Structure formats: structure tokens, C-alpha cells
Amino acid sequence: MKKIKIAFKPWMGFVLFGIALALIPLLAEYTTFVKSSTIITIGGTVIFAIAALGLNILLGYSGLISLGTAGFMGLAAYLSAYMTVDLGLPFEVSLIVAVLVPTLIGVLVGLISLKIEGMYLAIATLAVSEILRKTFEEFEFITNGFSGKSARFPQLLGFIQLDRASTYYLIVVVLVIAMLLTYNMMNGQVGRAFNAMRGSESAASAMGVYSLKYRLIAFALATILASLAGVMYVHFIRFAYPSTWNLKLSLDFLAMIVIGGLRSIYGTVLGAFIVFAIPDLFLKQIPFFNQLSYVLNGVLIIEVIMFYPSGLINIGFDIKRLWLKLRKGIHDAGK
Amino acid sequence: MSIFIQIFLRSLETGSVYALAALGIILVFRTSNITNFSQGALGMFNTFVVVSIFNNFGVPLWVAIIGGLISALLIGMMIDLVIIRHTKKVSPVAKQIITLGLIMILVRLAPIFFGVDPLNLPRLIPEGNLTLVGANISYNGLFNILFGLMVMGGLFYILQYTKVGLAIRTTASNEYTARLMGVPTKTVTLGAWAVGSMLGVISGVMIAPTTTVTLNLMDVVQINAFVAAVLGGFQTFYGPVVGAYIIGVVSNLLLFYVSPVWGGQILYVLILLFLTVRPYGLFGKKVVKKV
Amino acid sequence: MMLENNELLKIEALSIQFGGLKAVDQLSFTIHEKEIFGLIGPNGAGKTTVFNCITQFYKPNHGNIYFRNIKDEVINLVDLKVHQVIRQGVVRTFQNVELIRELSILDNVLIGAHIDYKTGVISQALRLPKAVKEEAIYKAKAEEILKKLGIYERKDMLVFGQPYGILKKVELARTFMSDPKLVILDEPAAGLNDVETLQLAKTIRQIRDDFNCSVLLVEHDMRLVMDVCDTICAINFGKFLAQGTAKDIQKNPLVQEAYLGKEEHDE
């Protein structure tokens, strides 16, 4: 008899993961286990995971650091809010423009990255982000300055008005697509070129990897994802302040990918949950400690780095290895 | 002309604030290879300590400042003893995340200890102005400039001419070799964190009277100190200090003569352009990798 | 025509200096098609500098490096950038093995096919059929090469933690992905034990025949050079000393002097 075997493909994993995320609002509606404010927290986390994924392409795969993620995300957020609210443009149009403009700037930074390395690049990108943030404060015409800019839930194709829950589904879909495309790219020729650039600049150029081209691609991909996250943010949270897009947020993204695991796609999402969602979802539930939830999160982040510097995503392998070792030990003892 | 001198003097004052913070960052960076993003948060927290000692105990301001310095010293040492010392195997990027964790802890603890209201810190020298070629500068401002120069002069003297300084410089150039030669590198790192943290509170106390003491007190200082480090180069101790004064002066000149709105952004763009020409800053050199 | 019929690479009056030091001085030599060519010299003779000049990691101050490329045109390598050199059919290994530790052996070898990919970022991201097909073709090619070098079973292991001999083979495998006309090996025997060195000699001859290419090797290990090279060129202080077969070189008094020093030569 012939057996019909369905091979488990990586894309199925991402889709299943997306379905699991999408179920959370339903749980909120039909059970008391999940609160509805949870959706905002988890939605925010998913948005930050999208931007962090871009940073992982840049730092994890290509070895190029950036502390500019927050600035690019903010720029996209303001642009999209301005175009949909003030100019009355369709969501789709403003999405495209709001992604394109920051990406052009991101590519410029990629050009700079040819000359500047390491810590210098980190601070240079921080400077770019600061230029953007100061501009958000001053350019009231678009950003409404310190008072903050408001936006609406997205309207798709001009007539499908989304609400909070459906915007959440949209965000989850964007994340799943981003994960899928990132996975495909990073496991092919482009991803290998990134890896080569990070691992050995000399080997990369000897093998014909044109480092200018791939640096620009890496910065473009990272900025595209940061901008997508910015657009999703402003249409989900429906508000943006200049102070949101500061150094702290860029460092948060860095923390997400380092804690979750460099070059790990699921790890990025895990990292986003730890940095962004854990204080709101869990730490605040601990009696007497709710005031300290963010302090505890800081402690948690430091602990993870100290005791698990390779990223929490690897914890699965390590538990498995420990289990095999234990079983072998028991087996040997039995003899 | 007098306006120019006026701006120049003011710039020296902000320059010293940035320079002290930048020196704290570079001390820690060169001895423990950590880009300390929590330099600002440390300065902010300990400035709160100064304000609350001053407000609650009715002591003179200088006594409160000494209290803040002691608290800074203890916190700085604690950070090294409890955390940094145990991160030998951690990559430089991951070490940056540790300082992010420190920011989260300090920024969230501050309101619990010191309340959520913005506080005020008076000047150390409450009043009096010096008129110099038609330009005015407060005695306090002058004191800040001179005190900043004194602190930095003292530190550079120690770095350059004493045995302790030699130990620090050896650790900075190669930690492994330094340890082999018997330099107590652990103590050097401990000292760097303590001094870095104290420099943070000094810059905090200097900037506080010009604004209110809030959680964001040091944000601008922190970022300008980092940009100063890049401008001057991470490879020397004096580079970031020089960079800090340049940023102080040029940013004020740009804000006054070019644009009060865009001055800051123009400065950063200029620095970025400068970096494309000199990627390792004013005093840095490229390290060539052999294949 | 700068190159005769069966000439592949011709170095002409190559000079480069660092500061005041002349690392390579007026050096000329020619490598023929399907030849195994050895470049020897005592420590600091400038061998690796010659390599870096050919592969454009260094830009020579003077001189030309003519090469008959894949399209059978004669070009001057000096006019190219580092990443363009491999497209002409010149590919190198490194003295201190430059591999990507976090990738599998197979992926490391696939980096060698980088320039052959026709599909772009977007088709790869979307896994369009042409991208999938292309990846499969090069994967098969890489596996084939790994089989030839006898490390196929390890293809899915990470490079990190592999023994040195294996790493050297992975680097070799990576060079063959681009179907080169000239493979440049930088001290391939460094760090190998005697058995591995013997094996390497066999591998070098085998790859010349299997992949139909010339090999230029810089080497310290005299036995390997004498054993495997058709032609040897000796240099010292960046200057040409002698060229010939293994026997010629062994007998050459200039070479002996360079290696052994004058006094020892007298006794």
C-alpha cells in the first residue's frame, strides 16, 4: 500500500503560528481567561516584532548594527497618519508612500555604512534617528508636534472599514508574511551573501559578493519592515507622539533580537514578547509587585543576557540535549 | 561680537556637561568594552538623589551633591560587581542590552523613590554675573566651566602620569595582556564604573538648574555625549572630550546664526558627513585586518 | 595579444610598496593552462602580497596582471575590484580559513556559487519556481563537489567545531562552485599533519584534472611543493629569484642561499 505522506514545510509553521496568534482575540471574546486590553498589548508586541525582524536581518544576518529603527518607524507612522487623515488618501496608497520614503533614507544610511563600522555605525544611525525625532517635534504641519498625531483604523480598498479586532488580524497577517519572506530570503543566495558579509568580509568579496549592493539591500529590508511596523502602529494604537521614537525604543528592538536569538525568526517574536508584553501581561499580575513590573523586566533582560547570551530560542535544543543526556544516564545506570 | 562671545561662553558650559558625560562613557568603554547607554540614566537617578537630600534634610547644596556622588559611586561599583564582572563571555552587542536593562531599572525605580512630580534644583552659586567684553556669564556658569575643566584635568593627569593611570591605559589597550602583566584589571573596571557614574551625576547637577529634574533630564546629554565620542573617536580618552566641546559650541552657533529650529539637525548631518570622510573620528585610526 | 596560446596568467613587472618598504619589486612570471604552479620563498618574501595583488585585495603600484578569462578574452586584473575577480575565473582560498562558522558546510560551499545566481531578491523571497529550480541545481552541484572531496556525509553539519583538515576542504569545495580557470591556494598545507598533507597533494592533482583548471599555490611545506608543482617560482624580498621544475629549483644556488643563508651554504 502506498503511504501518502505530507512533508512539513517551514511555511506551514509560520501559518500555524499566525493562526494561533489570531485566536487570541476570540479567546478574549468568549472566555474570561484573556482580557480585551490584552489585544492591544499583544497587537503592539506583534507590531514591534515586525520591526525587530528587520533589525535581525540587518544585525543578525548581515552584521550591521543600527540604532535608527525607532526613527524610521516613527517617520512611517507620521506619514501614513498625515496622508490618510489630512490628505484623505486611501490606506493602500499611504502605506506604500509611508514605506518608500523611510526606505530611501535607509538606503542612504546603507551608503554611509560602507565607510563607518561597528560602534561608529551604531551612533551614526542613532544620529539619523535623532534628526528624525527632532523633526517630528518641529514639523507640526505633518506631525502635530508635541500634542501628538491621531489616526484611524485602516480602511481597505476604500470601503472595508476595520475595527480593533480586524486591524489586529491584519497585523498578524503582515507579521506572518514578513516571517515567511524573511525565511525564504535568508535561506537562499541573498541570505548566504549576508552571512558571508558578516562572517568574513574577505571571503565574501573573494566569492563575488558586492558588499555595497548587499549592504543597501540589508538596510532597505530593515527599513521596509520598520516602516511597515510604523504604519501598523499608528493605525492600531491610533496615536503617535514624538517622544515614542527615542533611543530607548531602538534599544528595545536590539534587546528583542539579542534575547530571542540572533538569526532566529521565531526568536525575534519571542524576544518581542519578553521585552514588550511580559510586564503588561504577567508581571503586573503579581501582587505587591505591579509597580515594579518594568523594573523586574529590566532585571529579567539582564539575567537572560548573563545566563543565556545565545538567545532564548535555543533553550529548546538545550532542554532536549539535557533530556537525552539524562535518559542515556538512566539507561547506562540500568546496565 | 559680544553676542558671539556670549554664545561661546554658554557653549563652553553645555560643552563641559557633554564632556563630563562623554568622559564617563569612554572610561567605561575602554576598560570593559561596553557602550554604556545607561550613563544618562545613572546621572538622572543620582541627580534625583541630590535633589531629595537637598529638599528633605535641609542641608547645604554642596553636602547634598557629595551625597549624590557617594550614591553614584556605590551604584557604579555595584553594577560592576553584580553584573558586568560576570559577563566575560557575552558579546559586545549583548553587553549593550545589559545597559538597556539598567536604564529600565533606573528609570522605573526613580518615580518609586522620588515621586512623579518634576523637581527643581537651585544653582550652586545662586546669583551674580560676570561681564566680559560685553558678554554676560553667571558665576555659576563660570564655575561649571572651570570645575568641569578641573575634574577632567585631574582625571587626565591621573591617566597620563600616575601608576593608576598606567594600569587603566594598559587595560584599555589590551585587557588580556594587562592581566598577564599583573595589572588588577578587575579593580580598574570597577573604578571606571564608579568614576563614570560619578561623572554622570556631576553633569546632571550642572544641567539640572537650567531645566527641571525629570526622568528625561539626561536624554539630550546622553545622546550628545555619544555623538561626541564618535566625533572624537573611541580610541583615545581625550577625543570624546574634545568632540563634546565642539558639539557644544557648534550647536549653539548653528542654533543662533542659522536656524533655531533646524540647528540641531544640521549639526548631526554635518557630523555624519564628517564621519564619511574620517570614519574613526578626529583622533581615531583605522585598524587594518590582514588576509 | 598579451598572452600566448596556452598562457593563462601573466604577471608583468609587478610592484607594490607599503610605506617605504617594497613588498613586491618588479616581479614577473607566467602561469599556463592546466599547470600547477608553486610560488615559494622564505618568510616575509612577499608571497601572500603577490596573491593579494592578483585577487585585487591590494592594488599594485605598478605592473600588469593579464588573465585569459572565462570568455577567452584577455583582461588586466588590475582594472577590476575585488568582487569582480571571481567572475573572470580566478578564485582563492585563505591562509587562515575564512568560512562562516554559523552556516552548514553545504551553505558555505553554496556561497561559492553566489555570482552564478540569476534570480533576484524578490523571486527568492517569493520562492518563484525559477528560484527554487536554481537553488536545487546549485545544491546538487555542491553535493557533487563535496562527494568528490570525500566530505559529503558532513554536508549538513555546522562549520563551527569541524577539524582543520575538513575546513580546508570546505574552502576548496567553495572555490570550485564558480568553475574557475585559476584556483589560488594560500598555504593549503599549513596546520595539516603529514597524512593530511599527502592527501592534499593527491587532491590538488585530482582537482586540476577533474575541474580542468590551473592551480597557483603559495606554500611553506617544501615537500608538497616539490611533489605536486609542474613549475615553481622562487622569490625573496619581493624579487624574482628563479623559476623552473622542482629539480631546477632545488639545485639553484640563489634559492638555497635564500632559504639557508650564506654561511650554512658554505659548509
Short mmCIF file of N, CA and C in Angstrom, two decimals, chain A residues 181 183-185 187-190 192-193 195-196 198-200 202-203 205-210 214 217 263, chain C residues 57 82-83 86 91-92 94 98 100 102-103 107 110-112 114-115 117 119 121 124-127 135 174:
data_model
loop_
_atom_site.label_atom_id
_atom_site.label_comp_id
_atom_site.label_asym_id
_atom_site.label_seq_id
_atom_site.Cartn_x
_atom_site.Cartn_y
_atom_site.Cartn_z
N LEU A 181 8.65 35.58 4.16
CA LEU A 181 9.57 36.12 3.16
C LEU A 181 10.99 36.20 3.71
N TYR A 183 12.27 34.27 5.96
CA TYR A 183 12.80 32.91 5.97
C TYR A 183 13.31 32.51 4.59
N ASN A 184 12.49 32.77 3.58
CA ASN A 184 12.88 32.41 2.21
C ASN A 184 14.17 33.10 1.78
N MET A 185 14.22 34.40 2.05
CA MET A 185 15.40 35.15 1.61
C MET A 185 16.64 34.71 2.35
N ASN A 187 17.37 31.94 3.68
CA ASN A 187 17.85 30.59 3.41
C ASN A 187 18.19 30.38 1.94
N GLY A 188 18.44 31.47 1.24
CA GLY A 188 18.83 31.36 -0.16
C GLY A 188 20.11 32.13 -0.41
N GLN A 189 20.31 32.46 -1.68
CA GLN A 189 21.56 33.12 -2.08
C GLN A 189 21.76 34.45 -1.36
N VAL A 190 20.68 35.24 -1.24
CA VAL A 190 20.81 36.55 -0.62
C VAL A 190 21.21 36.41 0.86
N ARG A 192 22.74 33.92 2.25
CA ARG A 192 24.12 33.45 2.36
C ARG A 192 25.10 34.59 2.13
N ALA A 193 24.74 35.48 1.20
CA ALA A 193 25.60 36.65 0.96
C ALA A 193 25.69 37.51 2.22
N ASN A 195 25.23 36.49 5.32
CA ASN A 195 26.02 35.74 6.28
C ASN A 195 27.51 35.85 5.98
N ALA A 196 27.84 35.78 4.69
CA ALA A 196 29.25 35.86 4.31
C ALA A 196 29.80 37.23 4.67
N ARG A 198 28.87 39.15 7.04
CA ARG A 198 29.07 39.25 8.47
C ARG A 198 30.27 38.41 8.92
N GLY A 199 30.31 37.16 8.40
CA GLY A 199 31.29 36.20 8.89
C GLY A 199 32.69 36.52 8.43
N SER A 200 32.85 36.89 7.18
CA SER A 200 34.18 37.20 6.67
C SER A 200 34.06 38.12 5.47
N SER A 202 36.39 39.37 3.79
CA SER A 202 37.32 39.00 2.71
C SER A 202 36.77 37.84 1.90
N ALA A 203 36.25 36.81 2.59
CA ALA A 203 35.71 35.68 1.85
C ALA A 203 34.54 36.14 0.98
N SER A 205 33.93 39.07 -0.42
CA SER A 205 34.30 39.77 -1.65
C SER A 205 35.05 38.84 -2.60
N ALA A 206 35.83 37.90 -2.05
CA ALA A 206 36.52 36.96 -2.93
C ALA A 206 35.52 36.07 -3.67
N MET A 207 34.35 35.83 -3.07
CA MET A 207 33.34 35.00 -3.71
C MET A 207 32.40 35.85 -4.58
N GLY A 208 32.72 37.11 -4.74
CA GLY A 208 31.96 37.95 -5.66
C GLY A 208 30.76 38.65 -5.04
N VAL A 209 30.65 38.64 -3.70
CA VAL A 209 29.56 39.37 -3.07
C VAL A 209 29.92 40.85 -3.09
N TYR A 210 29.11 41.64 -3.79
CA TYR A 210 29.39 43.07 -3.91
C TYR A 210 28.83 43.74 -2.67
N TYR A 214 24.80 44.54 -1.24
CA TYR A 214 24.12 43.79 -0.20
C TYR A 214 23.90 44.60 1.07
N ILE A 217 20.80 46.46 0.24
CA ILE A 217 19.63 45.57 0.35
C ILE A 217 19.28 45.35 1.82
N ARG A 263 19.53 35.86 14.27
CA ARG A 263 19.28 34.96 13.14
C ARG A 263 18.18 33.94 13.42
N PHE C 57 42.94 42.33 -3.58
CA PHE C 57 42.80 42.79 -2.20
C PHE C 57 43.75 43.95 -1.97
N VAL C 82 37.72 43.84 -6.16
CA VAL C 82 37.87 42.51 -5.56
C VAL C 82 36.73 41.57 -5.96
N HIS C 83 35.48 42.08 -5.82
CA HIS C 83 34.34 41.18 -6.02
C HIS C 83 34.14 40.82 -7.50
N ILE C 86 36.33 37.12 -9.29
CA ILE C 86 35.83 35.74 -9.39
C ILE C 86 35.04 35.53 -10.70
N VAL C 91 39.77 32.36 -8.44
CA VAL C 91 39.19 32.26 -7.11
C VAL C 91 40.24 31.76 -6.14
N ARG C 92 40.14 32.20 -4.91
CA ARG C 92 41.22 31.94 -3.95
C ARG C 92 40.73 31.28 -2.66
N PHE C 94 42.09 31.07 1.65
CA PHE C 94 42.77 31.98 2.57
C PHE C 94 43.70 31.22 3.50
N GLU C 98 38.79 31.23 5.82
CA GLU C 98 37.71 32.20 6.02
C GLU C 98 36.38 31.56 5.67
N ILE C 100 32.17 30.68 7.15
CA ILE C 100 31.15 31.26 8.01
C ILE C 100 30.74 30.19 9.02
N GLU C 102 28.68 29.91 11.41
CA GLU C 102 27.30 29.62 11.82
C GLU C 102 26.50 28.95 10.71
N LEU C 103 27.12 28.73 9.54
CA LEU C 103 26.39 28.08 8.45
C LEU C 103 26.85 26.63 8.31
N ASP C 107 25.97 25.08 2.97
CA ASP C 107 25.71 26.50 2.72
C ASP C 107 27.00 27.26 2.45
N LEU C 110 27.91 26.67 -0.99
CA LEU C 110 26.99 27.37 -1.90
C LEU C 110 27.35 28.85 -2.07
N ILE C 111 28.00 29.42 -1.08
CA ILE C 111 28.43 30.83 -1.21
C ILE C 111 29.34 30.96 -2.44
N GLY C 112 30.06 29.88 -2.74
CA GLY C 112 30.94 29.91 -3.90
C GLY C 112 30.20 30.08 -5.22
N HIS C 114 27.73 32.11 -5.58
CA HIS C 114 27.00 33.38 -5.47
C HIS C 114 26.80 34.09 -6.80
N ILE C 115 27.89 34.21 -7.58
CA ILE C 115 27.79 35.03 -8.79
C ILE C 115 26.98 34.36 -9.89
N TYR C 117 24.00 32.98 -9.62
CA TYR C 117 22.55 33.08 -9.47
C TYR C 117 22.00 34.17 -10.38
N THR C 119 18.45 34.75 -10.38
CA THR C 119 17.24 35.30 -9.78
C THR C 119 17.61 36.36 -8.74
N VAL C 121 16.40 39.21 -5.41
CA VAL C 121 15.87 39.13 -4.04
C VAL C 121 14.39 38.77 -4.06
N GLN C 124 13.50 35.22 -5.02
CA GLN C 124 13.92 34.30 -3.96
C GLN C 124 12.99 34.40 -2.74
N ALA C 125 12.59 35.63 -2.42
CA ALA C 125 11.71 35.81 -1.28
C ALA C 125 10.37 35.12 -1.51
N LEU C 126 9.88 35.19 -2.76
CA LEU C 126 8.58 34.59 -3.07
C LEU C 126 8.70 33.12 -3.46
N ARG C 127 9.92 32.60 -3.46
CA ARG C 127 10.15 31.22 -3.88
C ARG C 127 9.49 30.94 -5.24
N GLU C 135 18.13 27.08 -7.10
CA GLU C 135 18.72 26.65 -5.83
C GLU C 135 19.02 25.15 -5.87
N ARG C 174 34.37 25.25 -1.94
CA ARG C 174 33.73 26.52 -2.23
C ARG C 174 34.31 27.16 -3.49
#
